[in-house]
Tab-separated table of C-alpha atoms and ligand atoms in Angstrom:
chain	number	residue	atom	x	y	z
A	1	UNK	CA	7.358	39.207	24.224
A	2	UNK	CA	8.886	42.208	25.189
A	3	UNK	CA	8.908	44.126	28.592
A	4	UNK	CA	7.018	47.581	27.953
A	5	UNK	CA	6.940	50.813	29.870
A	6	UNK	CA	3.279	51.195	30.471
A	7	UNK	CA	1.892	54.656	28.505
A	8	UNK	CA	-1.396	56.322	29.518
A	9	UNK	CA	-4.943	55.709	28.194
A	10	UNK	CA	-4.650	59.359	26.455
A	11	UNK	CA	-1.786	58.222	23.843
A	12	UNK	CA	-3.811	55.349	23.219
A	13	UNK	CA	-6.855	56.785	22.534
A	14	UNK	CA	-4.795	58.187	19.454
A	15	UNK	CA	-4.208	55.528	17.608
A	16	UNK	CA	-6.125	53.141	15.604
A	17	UNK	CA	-7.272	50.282	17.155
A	18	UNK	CA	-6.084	47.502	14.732
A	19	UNK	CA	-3.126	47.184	16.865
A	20	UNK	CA	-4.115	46.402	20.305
A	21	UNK	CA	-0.674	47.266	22.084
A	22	UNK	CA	0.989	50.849	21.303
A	23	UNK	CA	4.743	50.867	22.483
A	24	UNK	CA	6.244	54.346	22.798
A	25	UNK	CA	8.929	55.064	20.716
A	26	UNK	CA	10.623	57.483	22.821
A	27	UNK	CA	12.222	55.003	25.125
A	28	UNK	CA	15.118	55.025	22.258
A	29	UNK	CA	17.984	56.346	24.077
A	30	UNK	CA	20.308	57.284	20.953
A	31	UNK	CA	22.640	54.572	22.228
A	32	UNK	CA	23.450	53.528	18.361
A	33	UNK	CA	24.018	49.912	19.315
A	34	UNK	CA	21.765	48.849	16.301
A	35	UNK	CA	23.991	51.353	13.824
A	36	UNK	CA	26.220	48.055	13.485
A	37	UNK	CA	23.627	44.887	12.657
A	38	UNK	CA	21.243	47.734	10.568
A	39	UNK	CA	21.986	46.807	6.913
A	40	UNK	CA	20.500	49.889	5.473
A	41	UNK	CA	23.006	52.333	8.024
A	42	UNK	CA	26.215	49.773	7.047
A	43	UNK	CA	25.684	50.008	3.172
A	44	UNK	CA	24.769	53.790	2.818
A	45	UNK	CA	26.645	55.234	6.026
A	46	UNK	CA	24.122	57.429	6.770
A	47	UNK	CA	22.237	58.440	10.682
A	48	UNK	CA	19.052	58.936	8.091
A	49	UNK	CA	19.217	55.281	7.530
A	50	UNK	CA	19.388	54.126	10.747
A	51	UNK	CA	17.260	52.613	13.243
A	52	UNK	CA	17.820	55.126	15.476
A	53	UNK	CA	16.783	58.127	13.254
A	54	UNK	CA	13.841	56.269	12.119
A	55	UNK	CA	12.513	55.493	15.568
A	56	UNK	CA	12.522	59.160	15.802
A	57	UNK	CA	10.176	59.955	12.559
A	58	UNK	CA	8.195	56.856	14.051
A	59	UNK	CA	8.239	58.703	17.110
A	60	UNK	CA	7.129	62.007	14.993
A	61	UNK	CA	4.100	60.144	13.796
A	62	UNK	CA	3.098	57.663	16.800
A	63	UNK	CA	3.595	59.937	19.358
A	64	UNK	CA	3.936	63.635	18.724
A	65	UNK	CA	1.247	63.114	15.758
A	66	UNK	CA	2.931	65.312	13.270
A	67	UNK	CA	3.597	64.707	10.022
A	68	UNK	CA	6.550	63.635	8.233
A	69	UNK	CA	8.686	65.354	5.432
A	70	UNK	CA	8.626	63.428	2.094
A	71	UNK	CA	12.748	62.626	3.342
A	72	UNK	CA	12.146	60.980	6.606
A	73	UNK	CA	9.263	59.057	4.395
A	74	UNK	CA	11.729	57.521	1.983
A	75	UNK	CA	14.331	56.987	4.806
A	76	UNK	CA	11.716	55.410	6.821
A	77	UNK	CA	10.458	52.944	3.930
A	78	UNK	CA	14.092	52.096	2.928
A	79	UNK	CA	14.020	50.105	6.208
A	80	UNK	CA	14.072	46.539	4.867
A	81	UNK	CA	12.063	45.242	8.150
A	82	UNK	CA	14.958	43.066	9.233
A	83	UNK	CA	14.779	43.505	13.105
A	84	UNK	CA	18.251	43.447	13.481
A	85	UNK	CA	18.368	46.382	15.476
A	86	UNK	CA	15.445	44.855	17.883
A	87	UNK	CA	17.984	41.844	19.015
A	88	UNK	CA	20.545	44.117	20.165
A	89	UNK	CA	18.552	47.126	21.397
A	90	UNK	CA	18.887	47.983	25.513
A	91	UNK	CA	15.872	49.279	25.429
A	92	UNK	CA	13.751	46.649	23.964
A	93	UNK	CA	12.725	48.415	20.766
A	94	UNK	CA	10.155	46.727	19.487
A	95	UNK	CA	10.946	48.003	16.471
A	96	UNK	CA	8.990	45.365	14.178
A	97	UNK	CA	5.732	46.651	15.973
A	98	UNK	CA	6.300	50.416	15.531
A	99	UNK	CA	6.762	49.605	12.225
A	100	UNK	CA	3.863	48.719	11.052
A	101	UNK	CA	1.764	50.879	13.143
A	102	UNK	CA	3.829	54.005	11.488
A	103	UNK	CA	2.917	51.686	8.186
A	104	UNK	CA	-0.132	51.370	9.089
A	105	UNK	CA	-1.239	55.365	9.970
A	106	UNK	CA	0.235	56.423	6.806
A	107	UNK	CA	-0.274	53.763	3.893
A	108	UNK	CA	-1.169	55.057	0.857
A	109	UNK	CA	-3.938	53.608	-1.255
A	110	UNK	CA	-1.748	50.664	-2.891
A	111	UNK	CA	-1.186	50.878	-6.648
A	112	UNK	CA	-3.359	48.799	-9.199
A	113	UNK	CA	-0.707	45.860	-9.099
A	114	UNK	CA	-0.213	45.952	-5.472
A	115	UNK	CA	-3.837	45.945	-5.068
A	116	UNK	CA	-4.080	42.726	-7.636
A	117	UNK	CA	-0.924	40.981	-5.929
A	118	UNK	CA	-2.743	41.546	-2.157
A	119	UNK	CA	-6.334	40.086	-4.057
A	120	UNK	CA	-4.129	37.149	-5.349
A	121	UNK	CA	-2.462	36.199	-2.469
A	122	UNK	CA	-5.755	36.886	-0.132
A	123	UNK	CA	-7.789	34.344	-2.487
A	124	UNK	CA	-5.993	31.039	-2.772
A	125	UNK	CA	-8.297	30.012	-5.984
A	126	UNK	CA	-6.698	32.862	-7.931
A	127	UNK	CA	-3.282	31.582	-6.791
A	128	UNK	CA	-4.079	28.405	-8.258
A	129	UNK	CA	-5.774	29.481	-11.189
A	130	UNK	CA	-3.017	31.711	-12.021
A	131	UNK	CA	-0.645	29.030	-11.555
A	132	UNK	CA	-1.319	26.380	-14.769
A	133	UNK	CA	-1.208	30.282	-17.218
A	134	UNK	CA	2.462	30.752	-15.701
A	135	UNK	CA	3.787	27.273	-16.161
A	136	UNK	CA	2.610	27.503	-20.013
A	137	UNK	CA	4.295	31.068	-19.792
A	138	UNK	CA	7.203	29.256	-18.914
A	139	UNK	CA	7.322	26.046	-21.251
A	140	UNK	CA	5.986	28.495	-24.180
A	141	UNK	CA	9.398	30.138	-23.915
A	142	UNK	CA	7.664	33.792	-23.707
A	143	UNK	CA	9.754	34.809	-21.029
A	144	UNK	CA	12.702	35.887	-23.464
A	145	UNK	CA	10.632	37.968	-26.220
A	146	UNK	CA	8.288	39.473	-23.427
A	147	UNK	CA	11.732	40.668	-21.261
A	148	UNK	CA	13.478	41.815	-24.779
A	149	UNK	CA	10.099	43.603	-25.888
A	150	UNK	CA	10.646	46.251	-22.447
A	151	UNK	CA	7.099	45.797	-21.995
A	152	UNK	CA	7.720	44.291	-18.271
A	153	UNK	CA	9.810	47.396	-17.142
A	154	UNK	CA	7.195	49.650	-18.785
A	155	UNK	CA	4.351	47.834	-16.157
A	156	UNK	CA	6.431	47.695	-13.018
A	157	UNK	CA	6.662	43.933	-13.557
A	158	UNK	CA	10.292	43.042	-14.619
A	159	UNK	CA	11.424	42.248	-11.035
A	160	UNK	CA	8.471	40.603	-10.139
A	161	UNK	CA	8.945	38.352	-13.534
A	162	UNK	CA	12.558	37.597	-12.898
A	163	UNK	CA	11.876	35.674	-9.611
A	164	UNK	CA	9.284	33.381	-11.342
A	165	UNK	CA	10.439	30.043	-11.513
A	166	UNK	CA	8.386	26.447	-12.301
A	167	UNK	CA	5.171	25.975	-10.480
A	168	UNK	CA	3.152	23.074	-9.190
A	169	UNK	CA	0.117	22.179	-9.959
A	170	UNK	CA	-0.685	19.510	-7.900
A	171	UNK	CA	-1.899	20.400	-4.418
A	172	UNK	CA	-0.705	18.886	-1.238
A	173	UNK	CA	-2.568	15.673	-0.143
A	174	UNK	CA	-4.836	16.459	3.083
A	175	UNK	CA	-3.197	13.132	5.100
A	176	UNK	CA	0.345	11.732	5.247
A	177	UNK	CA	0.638	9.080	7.693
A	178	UNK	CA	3.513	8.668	9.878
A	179	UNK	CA	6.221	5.759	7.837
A	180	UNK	CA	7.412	4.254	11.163
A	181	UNK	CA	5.997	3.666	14.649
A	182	UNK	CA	3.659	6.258	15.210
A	183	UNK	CA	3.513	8.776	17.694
A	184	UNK	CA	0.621	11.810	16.862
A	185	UNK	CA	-0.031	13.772	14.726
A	186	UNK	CA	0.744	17.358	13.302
A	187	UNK	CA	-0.868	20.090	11.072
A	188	UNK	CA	1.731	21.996	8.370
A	189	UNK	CA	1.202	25.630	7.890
A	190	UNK	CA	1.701	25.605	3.747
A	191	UNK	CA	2.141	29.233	3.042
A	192	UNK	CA	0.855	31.028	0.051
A	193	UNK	CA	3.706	31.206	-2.102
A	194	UNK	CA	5.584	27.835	-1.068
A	195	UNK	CA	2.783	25.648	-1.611
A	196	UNK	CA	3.218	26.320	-5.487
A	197	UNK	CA	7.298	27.695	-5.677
A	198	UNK	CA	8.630	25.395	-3.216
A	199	UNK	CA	6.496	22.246	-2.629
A	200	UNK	CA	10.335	20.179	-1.990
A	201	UNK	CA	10.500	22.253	1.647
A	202	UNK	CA	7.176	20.647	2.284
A	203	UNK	CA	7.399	17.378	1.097
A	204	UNK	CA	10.918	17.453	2.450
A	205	UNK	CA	9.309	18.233	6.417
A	206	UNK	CA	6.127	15.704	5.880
A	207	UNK	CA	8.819	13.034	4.820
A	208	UNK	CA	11.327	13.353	8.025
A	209	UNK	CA	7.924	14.017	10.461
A	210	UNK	CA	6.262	10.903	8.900
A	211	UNK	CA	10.206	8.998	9.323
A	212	UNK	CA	10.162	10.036	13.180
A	213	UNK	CA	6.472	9.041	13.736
A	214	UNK	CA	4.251	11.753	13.167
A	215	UNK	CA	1.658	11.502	10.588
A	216	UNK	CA	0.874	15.107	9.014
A	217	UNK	CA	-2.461	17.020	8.127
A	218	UNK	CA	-2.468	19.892	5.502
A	219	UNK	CA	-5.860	21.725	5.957
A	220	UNK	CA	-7.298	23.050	2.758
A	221	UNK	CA	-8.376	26.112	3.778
A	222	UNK	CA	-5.451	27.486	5.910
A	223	UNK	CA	-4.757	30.939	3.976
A	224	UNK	CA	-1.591	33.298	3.234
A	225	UNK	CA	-0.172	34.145	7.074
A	226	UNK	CA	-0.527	37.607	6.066
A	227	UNK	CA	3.009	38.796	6.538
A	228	UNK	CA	2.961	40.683	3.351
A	229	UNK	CA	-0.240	42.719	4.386
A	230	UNK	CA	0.608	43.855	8.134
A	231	UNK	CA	3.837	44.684	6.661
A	232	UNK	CA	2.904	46.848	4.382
A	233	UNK	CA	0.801	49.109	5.824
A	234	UNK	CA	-2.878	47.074	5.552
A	235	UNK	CA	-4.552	44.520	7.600
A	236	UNK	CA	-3.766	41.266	8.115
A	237	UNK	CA	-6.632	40.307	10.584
A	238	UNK	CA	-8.455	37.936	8.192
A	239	UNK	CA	-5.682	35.595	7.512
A	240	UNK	CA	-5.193	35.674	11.366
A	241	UNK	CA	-8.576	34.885	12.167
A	242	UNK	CA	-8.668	32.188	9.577
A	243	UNK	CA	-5.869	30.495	10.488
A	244	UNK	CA	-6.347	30.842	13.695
A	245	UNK	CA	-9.783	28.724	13.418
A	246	UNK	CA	-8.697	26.811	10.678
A	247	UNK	CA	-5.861	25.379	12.989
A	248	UNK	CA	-7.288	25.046	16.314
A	249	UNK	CA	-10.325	22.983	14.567
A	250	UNK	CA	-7.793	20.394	14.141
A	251	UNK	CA	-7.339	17.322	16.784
A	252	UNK	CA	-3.243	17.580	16.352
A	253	UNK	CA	-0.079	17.824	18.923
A	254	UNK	CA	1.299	20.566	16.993
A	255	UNK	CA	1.062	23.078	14.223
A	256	UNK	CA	4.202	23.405	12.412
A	257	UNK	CA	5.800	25.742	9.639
A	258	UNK	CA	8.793	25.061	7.924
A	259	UNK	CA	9.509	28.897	5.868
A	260	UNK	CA	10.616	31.183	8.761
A	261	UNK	CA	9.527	34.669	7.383
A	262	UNK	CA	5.897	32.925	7.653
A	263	UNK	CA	6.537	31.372	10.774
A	264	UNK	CA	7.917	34.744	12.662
A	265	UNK	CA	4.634	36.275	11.541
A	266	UNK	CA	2.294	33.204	13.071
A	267	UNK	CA	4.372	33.363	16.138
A	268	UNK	CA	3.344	36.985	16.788
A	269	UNK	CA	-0.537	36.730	15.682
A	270	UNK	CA	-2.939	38.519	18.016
A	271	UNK	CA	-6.483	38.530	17.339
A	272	UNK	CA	-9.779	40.095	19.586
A	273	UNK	CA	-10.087	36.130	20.488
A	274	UNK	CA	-7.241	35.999	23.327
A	275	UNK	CA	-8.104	32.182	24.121
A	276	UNK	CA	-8.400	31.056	20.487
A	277	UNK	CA	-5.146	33.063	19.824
A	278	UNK	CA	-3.195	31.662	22.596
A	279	UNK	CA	-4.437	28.147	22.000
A	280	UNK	CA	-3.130	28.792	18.881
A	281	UNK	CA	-0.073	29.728	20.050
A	282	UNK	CA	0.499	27.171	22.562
A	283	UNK	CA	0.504	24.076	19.683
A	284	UNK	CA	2.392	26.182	17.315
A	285	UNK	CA	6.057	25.154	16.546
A	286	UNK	CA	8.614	25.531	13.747
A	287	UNK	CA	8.896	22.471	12.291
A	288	UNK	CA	12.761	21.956	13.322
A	289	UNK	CA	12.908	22.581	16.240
A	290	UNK	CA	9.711	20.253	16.830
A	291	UNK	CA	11.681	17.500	14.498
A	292	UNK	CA	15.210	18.235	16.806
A	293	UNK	CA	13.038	17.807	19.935
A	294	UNK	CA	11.599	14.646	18.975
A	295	UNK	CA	14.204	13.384	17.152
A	296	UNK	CA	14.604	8.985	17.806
A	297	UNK	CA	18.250	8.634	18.164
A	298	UNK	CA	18.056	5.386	16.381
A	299	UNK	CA	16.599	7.015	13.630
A	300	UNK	CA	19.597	6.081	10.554
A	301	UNK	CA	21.134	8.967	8.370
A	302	UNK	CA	23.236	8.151	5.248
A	303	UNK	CA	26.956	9.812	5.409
A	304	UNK	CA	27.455	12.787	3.956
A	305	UNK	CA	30.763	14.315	2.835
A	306	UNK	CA	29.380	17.212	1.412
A	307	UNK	CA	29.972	21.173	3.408
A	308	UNK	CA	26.800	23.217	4.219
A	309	UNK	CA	26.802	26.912	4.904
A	310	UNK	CA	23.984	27.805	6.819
A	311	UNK	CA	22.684	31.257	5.982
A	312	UNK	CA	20.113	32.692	8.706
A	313	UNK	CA	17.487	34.853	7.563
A	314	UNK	CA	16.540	37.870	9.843
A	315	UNK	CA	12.887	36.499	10.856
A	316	UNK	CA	14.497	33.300	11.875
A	317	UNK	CA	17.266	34.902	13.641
A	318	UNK	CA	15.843	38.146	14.858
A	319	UNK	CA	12.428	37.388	15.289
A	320	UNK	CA	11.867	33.075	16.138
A	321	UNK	CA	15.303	33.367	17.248
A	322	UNK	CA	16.209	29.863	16.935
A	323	UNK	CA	19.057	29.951	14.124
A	324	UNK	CA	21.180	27.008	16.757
A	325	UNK	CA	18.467	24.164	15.828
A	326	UNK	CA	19.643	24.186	11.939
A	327	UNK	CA	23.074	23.476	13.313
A	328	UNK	CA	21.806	20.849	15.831
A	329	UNK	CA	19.774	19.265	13.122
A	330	UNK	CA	22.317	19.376	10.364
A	331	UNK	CA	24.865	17.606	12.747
A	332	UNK	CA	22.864	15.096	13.013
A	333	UNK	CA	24.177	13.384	8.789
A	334	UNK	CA	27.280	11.626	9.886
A	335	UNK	CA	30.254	13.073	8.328
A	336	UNK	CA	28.543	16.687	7.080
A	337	UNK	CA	30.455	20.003	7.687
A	338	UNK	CA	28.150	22.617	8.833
A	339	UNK	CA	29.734	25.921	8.357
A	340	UNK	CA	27.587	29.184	9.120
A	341	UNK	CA	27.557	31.810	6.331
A	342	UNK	CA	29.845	34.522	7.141
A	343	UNK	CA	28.059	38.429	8.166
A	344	UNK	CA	24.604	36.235	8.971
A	345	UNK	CA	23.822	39.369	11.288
A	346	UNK	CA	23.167	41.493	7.961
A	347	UNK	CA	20.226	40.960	6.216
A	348	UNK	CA	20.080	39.396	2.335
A	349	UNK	CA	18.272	42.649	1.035
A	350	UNK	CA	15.319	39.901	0.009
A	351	UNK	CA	13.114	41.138	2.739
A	352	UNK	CA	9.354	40.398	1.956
A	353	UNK	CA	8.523	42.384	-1.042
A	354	UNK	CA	11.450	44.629	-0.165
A	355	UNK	CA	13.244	42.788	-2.935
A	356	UNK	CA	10.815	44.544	-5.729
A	357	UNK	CA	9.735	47.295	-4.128
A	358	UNK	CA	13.281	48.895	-3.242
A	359	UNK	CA	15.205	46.552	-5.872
A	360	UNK	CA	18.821	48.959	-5.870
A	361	UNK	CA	18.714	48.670	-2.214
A	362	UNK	CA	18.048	45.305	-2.442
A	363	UNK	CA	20.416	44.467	-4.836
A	364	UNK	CA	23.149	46.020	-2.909
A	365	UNK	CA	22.227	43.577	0.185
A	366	UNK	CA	22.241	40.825	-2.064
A	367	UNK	CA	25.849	41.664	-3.715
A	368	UNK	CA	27.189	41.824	-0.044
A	369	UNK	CA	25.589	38.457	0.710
A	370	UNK	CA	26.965	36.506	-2.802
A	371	UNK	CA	30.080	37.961	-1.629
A	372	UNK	CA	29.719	35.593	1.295
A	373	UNK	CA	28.478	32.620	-0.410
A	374	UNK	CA	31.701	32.740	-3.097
A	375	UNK	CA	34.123	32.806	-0.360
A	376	UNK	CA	32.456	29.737	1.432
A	377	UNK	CA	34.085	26.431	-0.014
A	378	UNK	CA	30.404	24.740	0.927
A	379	UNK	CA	28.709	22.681	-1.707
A	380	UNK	CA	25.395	23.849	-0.662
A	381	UNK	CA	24.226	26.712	0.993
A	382	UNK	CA	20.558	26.142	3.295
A	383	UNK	CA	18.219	28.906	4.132
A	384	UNK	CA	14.912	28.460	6.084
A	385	UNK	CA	13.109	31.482	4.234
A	386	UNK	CA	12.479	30.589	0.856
A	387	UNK	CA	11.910	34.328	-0.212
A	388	UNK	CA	16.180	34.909	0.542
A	389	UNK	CA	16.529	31.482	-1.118
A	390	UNK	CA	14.679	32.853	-4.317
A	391	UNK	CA	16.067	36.370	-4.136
A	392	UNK	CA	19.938	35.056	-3.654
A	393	UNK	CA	19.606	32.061	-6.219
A	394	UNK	CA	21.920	32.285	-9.024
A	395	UNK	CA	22.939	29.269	-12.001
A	396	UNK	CA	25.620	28.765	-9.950
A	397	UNK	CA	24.456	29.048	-6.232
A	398	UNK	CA	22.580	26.304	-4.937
A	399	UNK	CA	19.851	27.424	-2.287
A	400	UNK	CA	18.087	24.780	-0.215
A	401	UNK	CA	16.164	24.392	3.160
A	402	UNK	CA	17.577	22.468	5.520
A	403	UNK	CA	14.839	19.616	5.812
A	404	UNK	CA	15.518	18.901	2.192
A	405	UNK	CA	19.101	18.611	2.892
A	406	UNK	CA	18.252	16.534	6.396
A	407	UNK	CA	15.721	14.263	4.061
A	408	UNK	CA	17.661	13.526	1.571
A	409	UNK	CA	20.086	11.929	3.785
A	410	UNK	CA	17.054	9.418	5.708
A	411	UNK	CA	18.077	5.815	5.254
A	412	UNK	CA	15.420	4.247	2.081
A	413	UNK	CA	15.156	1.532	4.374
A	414	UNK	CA	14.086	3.460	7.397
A	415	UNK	CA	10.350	2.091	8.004
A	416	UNK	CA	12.186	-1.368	8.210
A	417	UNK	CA	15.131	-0.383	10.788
A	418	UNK	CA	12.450	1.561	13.142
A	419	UNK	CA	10.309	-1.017	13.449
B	1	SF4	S1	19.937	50.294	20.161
B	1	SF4	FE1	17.835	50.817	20.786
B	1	SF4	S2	18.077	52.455	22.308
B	1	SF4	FE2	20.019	52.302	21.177
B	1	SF4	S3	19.820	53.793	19.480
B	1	SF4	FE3	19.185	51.806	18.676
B	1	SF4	S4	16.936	51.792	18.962
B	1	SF4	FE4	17.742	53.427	20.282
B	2	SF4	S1	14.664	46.642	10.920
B	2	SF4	FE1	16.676	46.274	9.958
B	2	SF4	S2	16.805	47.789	8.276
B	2	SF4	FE2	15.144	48.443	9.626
B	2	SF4	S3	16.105	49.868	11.056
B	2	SF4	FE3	16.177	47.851	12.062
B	2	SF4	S4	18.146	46.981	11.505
B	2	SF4	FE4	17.777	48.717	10.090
């Protein structure tokens, strides 16, 4: 948490009251230590797109209350929400939360798709009904006439349709138990969009936490994490509250999460409930650092001679701040070279649903970052957040999480050996 200079009860009483803690923006000092890690100020060279300028319009809204011109707007939404410029910042910017309470004050109503993309994700049945309609989409072939027809471009949906890859179908069982001697018990936070795009992460974590003796629970009716929401200018206190009961109804050690852009936005829930929230809080781990921490050191690991370049998204790196325990883990497959990704400090462009709703800027980020990935000689390339993984894939770069690389590698005969 960071250290705040207290404000008085009068600037408060100006704000809305969704967001319990107001920091003052004015304790920017114009140092321009962010101007460096800021991805938006590096690829445009421009003070309008830095952190340092946009504290300043944030500072405009939150604290003078005056309205912004339509130019510090745009400059202000160009900001891909990295938090770069938090982790280097002497005054302990917390830029993140200014953010979204500058979001917040001034979100527009969202557009008709927005407003059916926040119903979908808000109401896991539609998710799942949606899902079987965009695997036929897929095995149909209608992907090529619909894209060649322009019809996508002319709804707003050709970005959003260029990400889409295979579904599942098939939920998540409720139960795994643990495959060796057991030790407790966790719960696994699913997310929204991984539990149909990127069930491997997840089986991937419930196979190496079942290997070192933890048997795994999936509640049913854990919901989005809401990232998507508070960062965008609406609510996320349903999801929170949710969760938050959904979670601490469960007899478990620990609550994991395996995607980091979810897991940065658990990590910094707050709710009206202040003990529910921070018994929430105090079982809540990412899932490897809780695998690292409890990792057997008999446990067997096939050799690898394969290189991994470890990219590390912003929220893991700026906001869980725990980038080290991929390394740590990944050492742990005798003979694999673990390389990091060169520039890691600059963010992908991916960024949430920066990726479609500021795709040039986006694209730019992502150039810069394939850049990096060609000039690594590494056979893989892991990422934690699976929205960088989707936004940086390409036929010929190979994206993975690091669990899948890490489970791939547990001996078959592993129940027998730990026994
Ligand atoms: S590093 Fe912090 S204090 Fe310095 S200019 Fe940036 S936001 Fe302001
Ligand atoms: S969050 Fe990232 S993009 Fe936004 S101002 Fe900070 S460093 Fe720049």
């Amino acid at each position: 948490m960071h250290e705040w200079l207290p404000i008085g009860a009068e600037d408060l009483a100006e704000f809305d009251s969704a967001f319990p803690y107001i920091p003052d923006p004015r304790e920017c000092m114009s140092c321009g230590l962010c101007l460096k890690v800021c991805p938006t100020a590096q690829v445009f060279q421009s003070e309008a797109e830095s952190p340092r300028q946009r504290i300043r319009t944030i500072s405009k809204l939150l604290v003078e209350n005056l309205p912004i011109s339509a130019e510090e707007r745009l400059h202000l939404d160009s900001c891909v929400q990295c938090r770069a410029c938090e982790s280097v910042c002497p005054s302990k910017m917390p830029y993140g939360q200014l953010f979204d309470q500058a979001q917040h004050k001034t979100s527009k109503p969202p557009s008709f798709l927005a407003r059916t993309a926040f119903q979908v994700i808000q109401h896991r049945y539609l998710l799942r009904w949606l899902m079987p309609g965009l695997a036929l989409y897929l095995k149909l072939g209608l992907q090529k006439p619909l894209r060649a027809s322009g019809l996508l471009k002319k709804i707003g949906l050709a970005n959003a349709e260029a990400l889409i890859s295979k579904p599942t179908l098939q939920p998540l069982a409720e139960y795994y138990p643990a495959t060796t001697e057991a030790h407790g018990t966790v719960a696994l936070f699913t997310g929204c969009i991984t539990a149909h795009f990127d069930q491997a992460t997840l089986h991937a974590a419930i196979k190496v936490l079942n290997a070192i003796g933890y048997a795994v629970k999936v509640p049913r009716a854990q919901e989005c994490c809401g990232a998507l929401h508070q960062h965008n200018g609406h609510s996320a206190s349903t999801f929170i509250a949710n969760n938050i009961r959904v979670f601490n109804a469960l007899e478990v050690d620990a609550v994991l999460h395996c995607t980091s852009g979810c897991g940065a936005m658990l990590s910094e829930y707050q709710s009206d409930d202040a003990e529910a929230t921070e018994c929430f809080h105090s079982r809540l781990y990412d899932a490897n650092d809780f695998i690292l921490q409890h990792w057997p050191e008999t446990l067997p690991l096939e050799t690898s001679n394969r290189t991994v370049a470890v990219h590390e998204p912003c929220s893991q790196r700026n906001v869980l701040r725990n980038s080290q325990t991929i390394y740590a883990l990944l050492k742990k497959i005798p003979g694999l070279t673990v390389t990091p990704l060169a520039d890691n400090h600059l963010c992908c462009g991916a960024g949430g649903a920066y990726m479609l709703t500021h795709p040039d800027n986006a694209a730019a980020l992502g150039t810069l970052k394939h850049q990096c990935i060609n000039s690594t000689a590494a056979d893989v390339v892991v990422s934690t957040n699976f929205g960088c993984a989707l936004f940086l894939r390409t036929p010929n770069i190979n994206i993975e999480h690091p669990l899948c690389v890490l489970a791939k590698q547990l001996s078959s005969d592993v129940a027998r050996i730990m026994r």
